[in-house]
Amino acid sequence: MKNEYPLVSIIVPVYNAELFLPYCLSSILTQSYSNLEVILVDDGSTDSSPSFCDKIACTDNRIIVIHQKNRGIASAQNTGLNTAHGDYIAFVDNDDILDRRNIELLLRALLETGASMSKARWQQFGLSQLEEIKEKASIGVKAAAKYTILKNPLYLYQTVFCKSLRVIGNTLNFATEAKYFNEANWCRLYKREIWDKIRFPEGQYAQDTAIASNLYEIMPTVVDIETCLYYWLQRPDSVTHKMKSSSFYHDHVVAARRNMEICFNQRITPARSYYTLMGNLQHEKKVAKTDEEIQQYNRDEIIAQSLTSSLSPMNRLLCETLRQIRYFEKTVYDHKIKNMR
């Protein structure tokens, strides 16, 4: 007989988050589902985050604290995965906030459908909204909305990523928003076995993008919950918002290449990865200054040409059309969301 209340491991990489970590952990420790293992991986923080982790661990025996030298978020996530004992795995960024019923509803969806992963919707918010979001999340959503069971998540990940087309699809009752996947690992709950042979590549950016296709290709089904269960803080000083180095763009090119190769093997049009590849290649060209950076860009350009030449003319047209749509959307997104205060 299956355990009615299985253990859920929540992995939280922690790095210099002293201002936001109390909000994040409060939202985790007050979850409506209580059979949790909360793994805090301090990745060499230089502020008061390590002492805060140790202090709060003394108040709740569900918390495990691991201190390690700074090796990046991928290493911290892998440390959490290697430590986890749960039947199910969740990731939370150290400055985000969970709805009070996040784990309860994501777990219920998995138990009722047998899917490999459950996901829900999220909302971005700015620093000025911290207290407001904390209060809203602590109340919790009133009831679970409808489930949508999705097959072939790798195909959906690669093809359903333009917001405007999702809006049109929803208007036509195609439940297109439910079919949307991104690379983020938060606002997800995974069966543990999904991670048995997968780890994040360490020492590089885009660690989540790099393994996205590996994850989705081994999932028979995913279930979507049509409700917001996660609040994503927009910080001007975050890596996603301010990092513009040559290595940052190069790592995204490498991640896109990995995804495209998997898609070619699965005979799936890699439209999202094409968008990632071409966009980051352009950025890498603009910022490459040193001889080493220029040489790296030249190698990446050759790889990109090889990958894109493998697309049929029709698939190339589809990928380029979706890229242009998404590029316009991202311009609007960057102006509106990344400047939230």
CSV table of N, CA and C in Angstrom, one decimal, residues 1 7 38 55 60 87 90 115-116 118 143 155 161 168 189 206 215 249 298 304 306 334 338:
chain,number,residue,atom,x,y,z
A,1,MET,N,0.9,-1.2,0.0
A,1,MET,CA,0.0,0.0,0.0
A,1,MET,C,0.9,1.2,0.0
A,7,LEU,N,7.2,11.5,2.0
A,7,LEU,CA,8.1,12.5,2.3
A,7,LEU,C,8.5,13.3,1.0
A,38,VAL,N,13.5,19.8,4.5
A,38,VAL,CA,13.9,21.0,3.9
A,38,VAL,C,15.4,21.1,3.9
A,55,LYS,N,20.5,28.8,12.7
A,55,LYS,CA,19.5,29.2,13.8
A,55,LYS,C,18.1,28.6,13.6
A,60,ASP,N,13.3,23.6,14.0
A,60,ASP,CA,12.5,22.7,13.2
A,60,ASP,C,13.3,21.5,12.7
A,87,ASP,N,10.4,10.9,-1.4
A,87,ASP,CA,9.9,10.2,-2.5
A,87,ASP,C,9.6,11.2,-3.7
A,90,ALA,N,11.3,18.9,-4.8
A,90,ALA,CA,11.0,20.2,-5.2
A,90,ALA,C,12.2,21.1,-5.0
A,115,ALA,N,1.4,11.2,-12.8
A,115,ALA,CA,2.3,11.9,-13.7
A,115,ALA,C,3.7,11.9,-13.1
A,116,SER,N,4.7,12.2,-13.9
A,116,SER,CA,6.1,12.2,-13.5
A,116,SER,C,6.4,13.6,-12.8
A,118,SER,N,4.4,17.5,-11.6
A,118,SER,CA,3.3,18.4,-11.6
A,118,SER,C,3.9,19.8,-11.6
A,143,ALA,N,-9.0,26.7,-3.5
A,143,ALA,CA,-9.3,25.4,-4.0
A,143,ALA,C,-8.4,25.1,-5.2
A,155,TYR,N,8.2,17.7,-26.6
A,155,TYR,CA,7.6,18.4,-27.7
A,155,TYR,C,7.0,19.7,-27.3
A,161,PHE,N,6.0,28.2,-26.5
A,161,PHE,CA,6.7,29.1,-25.6
A,161,PHE,C,6.5,30.6,-25.9
A,168,ILE,N,-3.8,33.3,-27.6
A,168,ILE,CA,-4.7,33.0,-28.7
A,168,ILE,C,-5.3,31.6,-28.5
A,189,LEU,N,6.9,19.7,-8.9
A,189,LEU,CA,7.2,18.6,-8.0
A,189,LEU,C,7.4,17.4,-8.8
A,206,ALA,N,23.3,28.7,-17.0
A,206,ALA,CA,22.2,28.0,-17.8
A,206,ALA,C,22.1,26.5,-17.4
A,215,LEU,N,15.4,15.9,-18.9
A,215,LEU,CA,14.3,15.7,-18.0
A,215,LEU,C,13.0,15.4,-18.7
A,249,TYR,N,26.7,34.0,-22.1
A,249,TYR,CA,26.1,33.7,-23.4
A,249,TYR,C,26.6,32.4,-24.0
A,298,ASN,N,33.7,32.2,-32.4
A,298,ASN,CA,33.9,31.7,-33.7
A,298,ASN,C,33.6,30.2,-33.7
A,304,ALA,N,26.7,26.4,-34.4
A,304,ALA,CA,25.3,26.9,-34.7
A,304,ALA,C,25.0,26.6,-36.1
A,306,SER,N,26.2,24.4,-38.1
A,306,SER,CA,26.0,23.0,-38.3
A,306,SER,C,24.6,22.5,-37.8
A,334,ASP,N,11.1,42.4,-20.8
A,334,ASP,CA,12.2,43.0,-20.1
A,334,ASP,C,11.9,44.4,-19.6
A,338,LYS,N,11.3,43.0,-15.7
A,338,LYS,CA,12.6,43.1,-15.1
A,338,LYS,C,12.9,44.4,-14.4
